[in-house]
Coordinates of C-alpha atoms in Angstrom, one line a residue:
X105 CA 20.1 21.9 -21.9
X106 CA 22.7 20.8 -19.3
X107 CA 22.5 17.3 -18.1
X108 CA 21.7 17.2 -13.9
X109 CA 21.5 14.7 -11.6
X110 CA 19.6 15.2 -8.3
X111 CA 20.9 13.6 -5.3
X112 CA 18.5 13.2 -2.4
X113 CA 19.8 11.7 1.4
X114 CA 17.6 10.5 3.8
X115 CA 16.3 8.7 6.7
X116 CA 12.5 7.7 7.4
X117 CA 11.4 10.5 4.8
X118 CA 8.1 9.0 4.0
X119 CA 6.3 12.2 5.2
X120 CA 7.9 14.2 2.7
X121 CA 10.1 12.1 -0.1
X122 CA 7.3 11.6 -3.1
X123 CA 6.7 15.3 -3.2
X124 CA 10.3 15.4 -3.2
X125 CA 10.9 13.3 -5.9
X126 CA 7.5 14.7 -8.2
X127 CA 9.5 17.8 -8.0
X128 CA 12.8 16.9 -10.3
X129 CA 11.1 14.7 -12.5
X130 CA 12.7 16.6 -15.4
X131 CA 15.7 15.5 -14.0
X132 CA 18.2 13.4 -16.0
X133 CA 18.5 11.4 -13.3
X134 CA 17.1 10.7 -9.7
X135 CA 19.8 9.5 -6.9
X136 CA 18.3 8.5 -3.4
X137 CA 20.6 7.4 -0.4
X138 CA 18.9 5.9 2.4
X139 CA 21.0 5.8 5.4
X140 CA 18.4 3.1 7.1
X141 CA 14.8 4.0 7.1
X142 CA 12.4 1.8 8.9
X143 CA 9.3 3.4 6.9
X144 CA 8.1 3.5 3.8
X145 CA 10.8 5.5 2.3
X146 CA 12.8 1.9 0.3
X147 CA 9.5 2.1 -1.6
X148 CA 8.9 5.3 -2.1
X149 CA 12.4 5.5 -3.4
X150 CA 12.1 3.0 -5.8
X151 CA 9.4 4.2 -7.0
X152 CA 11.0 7.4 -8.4
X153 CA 15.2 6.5 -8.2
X154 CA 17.4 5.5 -10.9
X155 CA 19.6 4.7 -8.1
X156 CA 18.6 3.9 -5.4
X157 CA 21.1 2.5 -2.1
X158 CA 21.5 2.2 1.4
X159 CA 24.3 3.4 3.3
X160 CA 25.1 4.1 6.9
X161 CA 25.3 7.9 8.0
X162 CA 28.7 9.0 7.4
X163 CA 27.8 12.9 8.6
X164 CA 25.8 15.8 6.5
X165 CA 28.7 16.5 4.3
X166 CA 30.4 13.1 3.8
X167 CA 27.0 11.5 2.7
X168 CA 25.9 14.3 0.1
X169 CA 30.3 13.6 -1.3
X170 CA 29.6 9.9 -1.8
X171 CA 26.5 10.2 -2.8
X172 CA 27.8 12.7 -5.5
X173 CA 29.8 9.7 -6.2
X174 CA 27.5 7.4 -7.8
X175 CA 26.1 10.0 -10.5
X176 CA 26.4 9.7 -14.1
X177 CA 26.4 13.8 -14.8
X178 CA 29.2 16.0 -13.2
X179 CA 26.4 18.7 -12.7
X180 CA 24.3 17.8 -9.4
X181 CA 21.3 19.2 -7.8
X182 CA 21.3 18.5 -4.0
X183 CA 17.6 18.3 -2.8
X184 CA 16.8 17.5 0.7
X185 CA 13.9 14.9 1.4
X186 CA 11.5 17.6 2.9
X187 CA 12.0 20.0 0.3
X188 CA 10.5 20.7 -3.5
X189 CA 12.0 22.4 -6.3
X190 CA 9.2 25.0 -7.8
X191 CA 8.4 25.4 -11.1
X192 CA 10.5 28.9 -11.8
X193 CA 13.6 27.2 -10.2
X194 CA 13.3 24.4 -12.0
X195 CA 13.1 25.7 -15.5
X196 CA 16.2 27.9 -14.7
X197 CA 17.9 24.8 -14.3
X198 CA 16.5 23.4 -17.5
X199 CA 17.1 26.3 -19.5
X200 CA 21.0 26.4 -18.7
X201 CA 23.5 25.5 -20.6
X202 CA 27.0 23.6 -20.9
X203 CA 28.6 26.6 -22.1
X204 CA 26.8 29.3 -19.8
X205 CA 27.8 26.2 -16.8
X206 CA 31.2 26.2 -17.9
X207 CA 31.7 29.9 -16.0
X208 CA 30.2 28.2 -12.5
X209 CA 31.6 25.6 -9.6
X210 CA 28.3 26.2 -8.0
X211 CA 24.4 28.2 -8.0
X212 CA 22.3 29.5 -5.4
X213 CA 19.1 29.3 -5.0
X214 CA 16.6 30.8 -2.1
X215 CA 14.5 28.6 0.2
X216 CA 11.2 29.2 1.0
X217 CA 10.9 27.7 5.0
X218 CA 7.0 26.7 5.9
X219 CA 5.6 25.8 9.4
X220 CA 2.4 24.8 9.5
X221 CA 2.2 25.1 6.0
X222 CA 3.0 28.8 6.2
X223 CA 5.9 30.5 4.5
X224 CA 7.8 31.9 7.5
X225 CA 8.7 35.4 5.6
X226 CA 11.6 35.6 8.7
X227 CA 13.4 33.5 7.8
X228 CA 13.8 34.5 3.8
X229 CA 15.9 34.7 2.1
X230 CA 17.9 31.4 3.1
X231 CA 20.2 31.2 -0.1
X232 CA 21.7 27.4 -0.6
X233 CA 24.3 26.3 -2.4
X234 CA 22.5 23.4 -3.9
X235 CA 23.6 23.1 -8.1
X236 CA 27.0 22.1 -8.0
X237 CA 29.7 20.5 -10.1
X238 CA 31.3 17.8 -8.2
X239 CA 34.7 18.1 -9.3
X240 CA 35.2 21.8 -9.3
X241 CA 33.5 22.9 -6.0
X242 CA 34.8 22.2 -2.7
X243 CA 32.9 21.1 0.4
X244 CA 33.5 22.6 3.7
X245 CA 33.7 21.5 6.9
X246 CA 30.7 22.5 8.5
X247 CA 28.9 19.9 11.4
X248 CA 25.2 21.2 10.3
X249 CA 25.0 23.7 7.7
X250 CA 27.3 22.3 5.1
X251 CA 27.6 23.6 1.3
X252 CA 30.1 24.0 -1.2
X253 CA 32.5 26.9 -2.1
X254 CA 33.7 27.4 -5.7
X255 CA 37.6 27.8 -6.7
X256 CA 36.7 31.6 -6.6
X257 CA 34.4 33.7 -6.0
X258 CA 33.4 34.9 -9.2
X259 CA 32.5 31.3 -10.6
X260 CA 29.3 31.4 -8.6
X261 CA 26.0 32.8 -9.4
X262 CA 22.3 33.4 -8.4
X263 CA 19.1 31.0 -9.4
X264 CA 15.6 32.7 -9.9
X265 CA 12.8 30.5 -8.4
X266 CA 13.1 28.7 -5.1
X267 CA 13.3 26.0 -3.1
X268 CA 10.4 24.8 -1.0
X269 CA 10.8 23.5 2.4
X270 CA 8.9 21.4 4.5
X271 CA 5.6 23.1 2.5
X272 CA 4.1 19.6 2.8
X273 CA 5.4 18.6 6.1
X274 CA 2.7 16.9 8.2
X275 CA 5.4 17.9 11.4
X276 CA 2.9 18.8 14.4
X277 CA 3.9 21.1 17.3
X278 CA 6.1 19.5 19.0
X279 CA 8.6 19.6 16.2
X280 CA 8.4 23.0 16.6
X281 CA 9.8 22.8 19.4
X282 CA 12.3 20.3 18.5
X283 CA 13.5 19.8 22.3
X284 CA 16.2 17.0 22.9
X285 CA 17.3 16.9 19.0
X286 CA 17.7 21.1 18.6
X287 CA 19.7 20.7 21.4
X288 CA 22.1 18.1 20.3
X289 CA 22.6 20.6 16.8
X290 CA 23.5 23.7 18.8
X291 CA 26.2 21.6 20.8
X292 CA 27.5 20.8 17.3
X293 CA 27.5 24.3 15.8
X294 CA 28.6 25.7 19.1
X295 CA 31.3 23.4 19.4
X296 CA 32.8 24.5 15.8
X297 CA 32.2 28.2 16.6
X298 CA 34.6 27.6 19.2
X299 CA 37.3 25.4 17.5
X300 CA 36.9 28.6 14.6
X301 CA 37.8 31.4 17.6
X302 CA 34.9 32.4 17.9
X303 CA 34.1 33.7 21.2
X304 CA 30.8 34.5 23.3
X305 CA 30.8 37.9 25.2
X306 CA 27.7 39.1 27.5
X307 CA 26.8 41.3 24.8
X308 CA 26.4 38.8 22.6
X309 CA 23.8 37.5 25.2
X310 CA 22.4 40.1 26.1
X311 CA 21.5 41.8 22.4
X312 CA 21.4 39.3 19.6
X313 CA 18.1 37.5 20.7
X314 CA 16.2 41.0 20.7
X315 CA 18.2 41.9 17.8
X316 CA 17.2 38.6 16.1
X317 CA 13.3 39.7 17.0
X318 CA 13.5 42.7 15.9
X319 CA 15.5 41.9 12.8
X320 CA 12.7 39.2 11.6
X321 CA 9.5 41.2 12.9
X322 CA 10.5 44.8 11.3
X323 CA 13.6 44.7 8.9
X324 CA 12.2 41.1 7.1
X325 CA 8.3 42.1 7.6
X326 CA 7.5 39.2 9.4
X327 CA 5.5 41.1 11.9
X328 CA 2.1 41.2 8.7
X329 CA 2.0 37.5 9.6
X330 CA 0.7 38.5 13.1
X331 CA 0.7 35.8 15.4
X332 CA 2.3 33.5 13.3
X333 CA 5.5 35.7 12.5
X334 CA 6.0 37.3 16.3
X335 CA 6.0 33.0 17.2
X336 CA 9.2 32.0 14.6
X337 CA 10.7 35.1 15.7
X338 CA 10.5 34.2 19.3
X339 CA 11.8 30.9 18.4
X340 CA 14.6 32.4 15.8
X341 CA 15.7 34.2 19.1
X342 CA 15.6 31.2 21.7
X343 CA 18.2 29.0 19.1
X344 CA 20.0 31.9 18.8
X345 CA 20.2 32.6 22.9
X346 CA 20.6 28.6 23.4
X347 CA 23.5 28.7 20.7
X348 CA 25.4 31.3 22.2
X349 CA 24.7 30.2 25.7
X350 CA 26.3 26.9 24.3
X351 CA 29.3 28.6 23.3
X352 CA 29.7 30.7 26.4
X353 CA 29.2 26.8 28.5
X354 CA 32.3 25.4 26.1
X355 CA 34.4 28.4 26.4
X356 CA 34.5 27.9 30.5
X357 CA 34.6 25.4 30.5
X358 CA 31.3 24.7 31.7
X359 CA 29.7 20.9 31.8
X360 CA 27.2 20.5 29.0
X361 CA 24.8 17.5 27.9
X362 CA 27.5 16.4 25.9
X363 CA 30.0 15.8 28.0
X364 CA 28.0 13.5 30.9

């Protein structure tokens, strides 16, 4: 069995953090970074940590990179505070080896999203790069959605089991809607699709939200969760308008939020 560390960054992750942490307790060791919580997260946190720190928000990639830092194992799991690692994922993890992780920089394992407390099937299969060896892979530069790359491509491979997110969330309605905050994150990823040459045409307008619908209700099956699959649909298509209407502001120029 290989030796991992888990690494877990946060903020205010009360809600969420001690399912988090019951999760990898066959971990060989538990690493929190709290980047100032006002909650009950600090206790929480010491609770389960063998390291446990505070340090101010240095961005999603830079505070995953030093918290990387402080482990004892060069093999780390990367867990987010509202997400559990299931009982099929984590015994792949146990069961692998030093020489079988001596042909990997990094492993993938699918996420299982939940609103409500119901597994949005849309939104599967959601494959993170979350096992990682923290000399060997490579972080890229990414404002929302960062992950690691391997040294090539062949030195990466696919986890069975899956990562549970926000399955115990207590998150109401409004977070649904997310508002001011989902807002701010599309600026972000907008912002970078642009810097990257990426460009937003009136197609891309006028066909990827229905595409995005249609993709999640009939392709991914969401449309047996009735109600509740047509409704993260919709709101799979709304980022997706928002986010290319974003891009289409920046690229003329157009004053957003961000710049008043």
């Amino acid at each position: 069995m290989a030796n991992i560390s888990v690494l877990i960054c946060c903020a205010n992750a009360a809600d969420t953090l001690r399912d988090a942490c019951a999760s990898v307790a066959w971990a060989d060791e538990l690493i929190i970074v709290d980047s100032g919580s006002s909650d009950d997260t600090e206790a929480i946190a010491r609770e389960f940590a063998d390291v446990y720190v505070q340090e101010p928000w240095r961005g999603y990639g830079e505070q995953k990179i030093f918290g990387a830092t402080l482990a004892r194992n060069d093999w780390v799991y990367i867990l987010d505070h509202d997400e559990e690692v299931d009982p099929a994922l984590a015994q792949a993890m146990l069961d692998l080896t030093e020489q079988e992780l001596a042909r990997y920089d990094v492993l993938h394992a699918r996420r299982k999203n939940y609103i409500y407390g119901r597994h949005a099937r849309g939104w599967d299969p959601d494959w993170q790069t979350r096992l990682i060896h923290r000399e060997r892979a490579t972080w890229n530069d990414d404002v929302l959605h960062d992950t690691c790359l391997p040294a090539s491509p062949e030195r990466k491979r696919k986890l069975p089991g899956a990562i549970l997110h926000k399955r115990t969330s207590s998150a109401g309605f409004e977070d649904y809607f997310s508002g001011r905050r989902l807002d701010a994150r599309l600026l972000m990823v907008a912002q970078q699709m642009h810097d990257r040459g990426k460009r937003c045409s009136t197609l891309d307008l006028a066909l990827r939200p229905p595409f995005t619908i249609f993709k999640q209700l009939i392709l991914k099956g969401a449309i047996l969760d009735g109600a509740f699959g047509i409704m993260v649909a919709q709101k799979t298509a709304v980022t997706t308008q928002l986010k290319y209407a974003a891009l289409w502001a920046i690229q003329n120029k157009v004053a957003t939020p961000a710049d008043q």
